[in-house]
Short mmCIF file of C-alpha atoms in Angstrom, two decimals:
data_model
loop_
_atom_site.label_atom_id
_atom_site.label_comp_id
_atom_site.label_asym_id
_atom_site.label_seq_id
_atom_site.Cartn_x
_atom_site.Cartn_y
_atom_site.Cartn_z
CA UNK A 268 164.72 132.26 173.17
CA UNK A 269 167.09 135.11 173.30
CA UNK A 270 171.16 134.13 172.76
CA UNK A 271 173.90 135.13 173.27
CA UNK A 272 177.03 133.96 171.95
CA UNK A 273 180.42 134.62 172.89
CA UNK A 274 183.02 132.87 171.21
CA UNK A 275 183.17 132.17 166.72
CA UNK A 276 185.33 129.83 166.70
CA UNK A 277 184.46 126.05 165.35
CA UNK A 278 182.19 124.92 167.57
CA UNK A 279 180.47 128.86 168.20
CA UNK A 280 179.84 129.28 164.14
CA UNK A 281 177.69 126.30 164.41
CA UNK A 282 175.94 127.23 167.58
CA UNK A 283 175.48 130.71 165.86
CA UNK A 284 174.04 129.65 162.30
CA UNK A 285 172.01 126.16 164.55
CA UNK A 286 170.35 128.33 167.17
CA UNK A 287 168.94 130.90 164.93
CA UNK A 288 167.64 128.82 162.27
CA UNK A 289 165.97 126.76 165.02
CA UNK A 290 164.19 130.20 165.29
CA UNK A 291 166.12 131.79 168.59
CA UNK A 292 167.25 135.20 168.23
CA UNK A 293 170.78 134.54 168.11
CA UNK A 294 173.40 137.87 169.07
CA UNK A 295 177.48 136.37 168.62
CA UNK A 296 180.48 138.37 169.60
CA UNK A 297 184.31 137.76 169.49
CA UNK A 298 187.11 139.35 170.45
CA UNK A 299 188.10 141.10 167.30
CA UNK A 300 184.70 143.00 166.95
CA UNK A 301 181.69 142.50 165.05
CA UNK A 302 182.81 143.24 161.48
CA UNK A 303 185.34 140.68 161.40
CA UNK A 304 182.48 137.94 161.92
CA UNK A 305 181.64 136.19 158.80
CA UNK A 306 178.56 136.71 156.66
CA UNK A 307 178.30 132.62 156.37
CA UNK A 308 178.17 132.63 160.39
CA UNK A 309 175.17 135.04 160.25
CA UNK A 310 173.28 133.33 156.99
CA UNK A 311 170.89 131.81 159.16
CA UNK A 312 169.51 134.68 160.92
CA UNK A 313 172.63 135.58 163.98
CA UNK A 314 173.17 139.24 164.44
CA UNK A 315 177.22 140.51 164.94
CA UNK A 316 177.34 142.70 168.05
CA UNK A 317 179.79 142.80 170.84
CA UNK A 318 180.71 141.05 174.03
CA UNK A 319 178.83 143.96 176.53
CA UNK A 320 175.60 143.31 173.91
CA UNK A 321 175.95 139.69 173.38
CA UNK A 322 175.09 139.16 177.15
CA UNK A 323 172.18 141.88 177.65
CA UNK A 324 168.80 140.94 177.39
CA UNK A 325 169.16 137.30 176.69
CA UNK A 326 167.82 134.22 177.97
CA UNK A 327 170.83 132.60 177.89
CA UNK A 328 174.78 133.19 177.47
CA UNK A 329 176.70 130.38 175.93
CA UNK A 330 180.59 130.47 176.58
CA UNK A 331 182.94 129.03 173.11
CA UNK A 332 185.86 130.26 174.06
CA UNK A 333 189.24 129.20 175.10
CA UNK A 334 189.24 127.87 178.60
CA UNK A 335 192.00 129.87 179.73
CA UNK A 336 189.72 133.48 178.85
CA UNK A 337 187.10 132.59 181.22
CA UNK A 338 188.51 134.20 183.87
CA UNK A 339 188.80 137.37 181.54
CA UNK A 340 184.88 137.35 180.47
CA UNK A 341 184.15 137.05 184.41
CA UNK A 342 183.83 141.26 184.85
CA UNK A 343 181.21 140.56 181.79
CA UNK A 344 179.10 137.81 183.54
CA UNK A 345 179.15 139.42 186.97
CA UNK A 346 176.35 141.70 185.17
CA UNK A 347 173.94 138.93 183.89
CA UNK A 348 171.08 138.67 185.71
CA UNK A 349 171.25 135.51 187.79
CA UNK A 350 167.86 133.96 186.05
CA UNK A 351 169.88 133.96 183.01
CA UNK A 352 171.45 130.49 182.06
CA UNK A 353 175.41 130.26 181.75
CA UNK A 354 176.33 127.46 179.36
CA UNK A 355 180.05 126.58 179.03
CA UNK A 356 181.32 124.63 176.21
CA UNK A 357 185.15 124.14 176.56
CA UNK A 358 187.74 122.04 177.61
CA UNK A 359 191.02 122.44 179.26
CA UNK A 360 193.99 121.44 177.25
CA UNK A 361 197.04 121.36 179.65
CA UNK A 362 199.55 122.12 176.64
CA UNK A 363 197.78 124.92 175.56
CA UNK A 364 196.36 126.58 178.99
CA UNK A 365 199.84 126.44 180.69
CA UNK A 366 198.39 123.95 183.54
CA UNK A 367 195.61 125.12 186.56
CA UNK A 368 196.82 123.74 189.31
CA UNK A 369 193.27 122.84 190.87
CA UNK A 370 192.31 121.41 188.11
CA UNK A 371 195.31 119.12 187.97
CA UNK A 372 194.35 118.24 191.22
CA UNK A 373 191.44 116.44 190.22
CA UNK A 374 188.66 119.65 190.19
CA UNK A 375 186.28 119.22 186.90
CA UNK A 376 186.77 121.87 184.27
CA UNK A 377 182.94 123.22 184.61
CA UNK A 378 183.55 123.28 188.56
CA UNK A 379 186.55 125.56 187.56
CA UNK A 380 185.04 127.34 185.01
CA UNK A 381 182.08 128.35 187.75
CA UNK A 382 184.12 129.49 189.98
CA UNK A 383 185.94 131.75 187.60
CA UNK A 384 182.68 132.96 186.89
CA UNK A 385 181.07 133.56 190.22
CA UNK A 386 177.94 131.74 189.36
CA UNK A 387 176.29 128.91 188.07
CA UNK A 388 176.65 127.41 185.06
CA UNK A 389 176.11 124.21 182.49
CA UNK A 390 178.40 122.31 180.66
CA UNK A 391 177.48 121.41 177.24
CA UNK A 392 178.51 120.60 173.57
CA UNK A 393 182.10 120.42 174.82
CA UNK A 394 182.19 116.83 173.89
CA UNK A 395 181.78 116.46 170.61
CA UNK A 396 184.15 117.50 167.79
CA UNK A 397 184.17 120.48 165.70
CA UNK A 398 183.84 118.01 162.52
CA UNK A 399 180.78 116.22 163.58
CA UNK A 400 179.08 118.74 165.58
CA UNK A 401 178.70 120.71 161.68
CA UNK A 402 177.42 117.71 159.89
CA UNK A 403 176.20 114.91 161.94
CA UNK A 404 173.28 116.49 163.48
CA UNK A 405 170.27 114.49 162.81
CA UNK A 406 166.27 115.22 162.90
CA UNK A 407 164.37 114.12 166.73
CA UNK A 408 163.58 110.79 166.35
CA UNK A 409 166.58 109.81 164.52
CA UNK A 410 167.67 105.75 165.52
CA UNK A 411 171.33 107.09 164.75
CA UNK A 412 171.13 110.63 166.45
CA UNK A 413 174.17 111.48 168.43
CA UNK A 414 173.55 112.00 172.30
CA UNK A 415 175.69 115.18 174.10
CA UNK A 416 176.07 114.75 177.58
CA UNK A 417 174.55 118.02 179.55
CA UNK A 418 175.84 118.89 183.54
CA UNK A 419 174.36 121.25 185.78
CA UNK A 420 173.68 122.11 189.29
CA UNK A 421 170.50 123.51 188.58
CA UNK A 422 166.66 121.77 187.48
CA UNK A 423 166.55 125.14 185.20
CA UNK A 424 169.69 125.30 183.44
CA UNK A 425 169.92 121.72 182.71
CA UNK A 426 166.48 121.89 181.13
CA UNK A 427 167.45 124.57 178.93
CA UNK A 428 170.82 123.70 177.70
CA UNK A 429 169.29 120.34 176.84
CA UNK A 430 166.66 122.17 174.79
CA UNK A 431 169.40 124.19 173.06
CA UNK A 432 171.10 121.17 172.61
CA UNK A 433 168.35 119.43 171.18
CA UNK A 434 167.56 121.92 168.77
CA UNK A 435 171.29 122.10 167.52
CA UNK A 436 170.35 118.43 166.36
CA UNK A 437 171.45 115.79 168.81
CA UNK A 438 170.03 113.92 171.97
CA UNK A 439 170.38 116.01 175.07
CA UNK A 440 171.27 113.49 178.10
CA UNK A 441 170.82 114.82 181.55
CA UNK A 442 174.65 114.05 183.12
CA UNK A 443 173.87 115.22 186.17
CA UNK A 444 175.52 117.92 188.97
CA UNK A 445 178.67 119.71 187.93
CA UNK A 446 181.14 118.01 189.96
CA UNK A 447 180.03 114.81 187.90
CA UNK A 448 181.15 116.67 184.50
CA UNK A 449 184.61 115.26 184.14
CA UNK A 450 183.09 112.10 183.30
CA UNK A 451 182.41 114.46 179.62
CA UNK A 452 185.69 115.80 179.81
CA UNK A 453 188.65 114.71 177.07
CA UNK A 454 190.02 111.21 177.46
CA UNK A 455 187.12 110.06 179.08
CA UNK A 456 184.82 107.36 176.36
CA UNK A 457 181.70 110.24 176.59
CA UNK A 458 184.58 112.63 174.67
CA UNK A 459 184.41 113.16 171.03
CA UNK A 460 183.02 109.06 170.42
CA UNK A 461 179.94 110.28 169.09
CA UNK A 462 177.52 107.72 170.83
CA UNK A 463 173.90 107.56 170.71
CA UNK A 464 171.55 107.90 173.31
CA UNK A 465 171.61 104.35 173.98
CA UNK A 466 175.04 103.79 174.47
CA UNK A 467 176.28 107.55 175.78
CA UNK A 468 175.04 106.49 179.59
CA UNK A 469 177.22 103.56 180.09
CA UNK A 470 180.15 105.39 178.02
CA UNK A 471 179.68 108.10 181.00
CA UNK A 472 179.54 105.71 184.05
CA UNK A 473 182.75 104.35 182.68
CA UNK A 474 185.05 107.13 183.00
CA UNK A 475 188.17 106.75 185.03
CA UNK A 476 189.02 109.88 186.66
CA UNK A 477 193.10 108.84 187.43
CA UNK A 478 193.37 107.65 183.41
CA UNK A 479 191.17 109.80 181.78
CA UNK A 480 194.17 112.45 181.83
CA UNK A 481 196.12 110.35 180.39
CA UNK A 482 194.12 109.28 177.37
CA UNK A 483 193.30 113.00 176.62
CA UNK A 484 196.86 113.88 177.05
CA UNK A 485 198.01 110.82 174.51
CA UNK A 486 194.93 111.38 172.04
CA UNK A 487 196.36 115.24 171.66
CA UNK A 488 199.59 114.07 171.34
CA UNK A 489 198.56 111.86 168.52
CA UNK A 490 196.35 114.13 166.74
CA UNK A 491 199.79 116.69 166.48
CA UNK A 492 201.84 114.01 165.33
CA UNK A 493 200.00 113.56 162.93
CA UNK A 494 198.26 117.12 161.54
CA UNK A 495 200.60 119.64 163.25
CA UNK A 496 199.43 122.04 165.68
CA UNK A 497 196.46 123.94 165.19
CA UNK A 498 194.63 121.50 162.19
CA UNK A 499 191.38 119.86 163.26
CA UNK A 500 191.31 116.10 161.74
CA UNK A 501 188.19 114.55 160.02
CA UNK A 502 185.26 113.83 161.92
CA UNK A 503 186.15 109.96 161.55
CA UNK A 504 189.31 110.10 162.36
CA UNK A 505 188.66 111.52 165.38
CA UNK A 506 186.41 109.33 166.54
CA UNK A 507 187.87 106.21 165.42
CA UNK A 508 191.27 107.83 167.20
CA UNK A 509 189.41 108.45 170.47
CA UNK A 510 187.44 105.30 170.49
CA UNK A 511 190.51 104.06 170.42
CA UNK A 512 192.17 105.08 173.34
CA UNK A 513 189.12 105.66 175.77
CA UNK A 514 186.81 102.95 175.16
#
């Protein structure tokens, strides 16, 4: 397929240098331009470009950004063609995007987030951390192989996010319609626990929308007690840490 990638961040480098050596034709863009992208984020085959070309001619846009700039990439989307699939892969962090009121009020983040944009969209790859999603992908068939929870409203997207998903090296696990996302959202057991496909669908029916908030708000407070602001822990730490408090 044709990609494009806004967003080289953690979680974007690995969708950049993952995608393309699965053999899509990956395009990534940031907000800096395209010479300040890495040459290790394009070793596998990605092309630099920017935003306006990341999202032309492409089967599919995928979103690693901040939450808070999705309302600024809107103007950008608004000129995708509507067969092309939106994937969003972020979460809100209350601390850090100053609070949405709506989504305070109980709205799911993807709901939110597809608003924002005007359109449809799927959520994916938003609950897994930076850590594992670089080195604890797995070959198909793996007994062991992590399992990322995928939303979306539509047959279509779903299919191909979980495609994408599975060719970034993890079981893609249909999590149904949009407004059933926040059960993949932080402090809910599906976030950052790195479950298998087994395990991941009970983990999902599990999730308590009044205390999930809670738990995500306490696991970030932990993690910055103990790093600092701005340091992303180990990939067992994390888990072990999140485990923790949402299982």
């Amino acid at each position: 397929m044709k990609i494009g990638i806004l967003g080289t961040g953690n979680i974007g480098k690995t969708l950049t240098r993952r995608l393309s050596a699965a053999g899509h034709e990956v395009k990534v863009a940031n907000s800096r331009g395209p010479e300040t992208i890495e040459a290790d984020v394009l070793a596998s085959g990605g092309r630099a470009v920017t935003a306006p070309e990341a999202v032309a001619d492409v089967d599919a846009v995928i979103l690693s950004i901040p939450f808070t700039r999705i309302p600024q990439v809107a103007p950008l989307i608004t000129k995708v063609p509507t067969d092309t699939a939106v994937i969003d892969t972020s979460n809100y962090i209350p601390h850090r995007d100053n609070g949405i009121a709506a989504i305070e009020a109980g709205q799911a983040e993807s709901v939110w987030a597809a608003k924002q944009l005007g359109r449809p969209i799927a959520k994916a790859w938003n609950s897994i951390g930076a850590e594992s999603f670089a080195h604890r992908n797995k070959p198909a068939g793996s007994a062991d192989r992590i399992a990322l929870p995928v939303a979306a409203d539509s047959r279509r997207e779903c299919d191909l996010a979980m495609a994408l998903v599975e060719d970034t090296g993890f079981d893609a696990f249909d999590a149904g319609p949009l407004a059933q996302s926040w059960r993949q959202q932080p402090g809910t057991p599906a976030y950052c626990t790195d479950l298998t496909r087994q395990q991941l669908p009970d983990a999902l029916a599990a999730a308590d929308a009044a205390r999930s908030p809670k738990r995500r708000d306490l696991g970030f407070a932990v993690v910055q007690e103990r790093f600092g602001a701005g340091v992303q822990p180990d990939a067992e730490y994390l888990v072990r840490l999140n485990r923790a408090i949402c299982m």
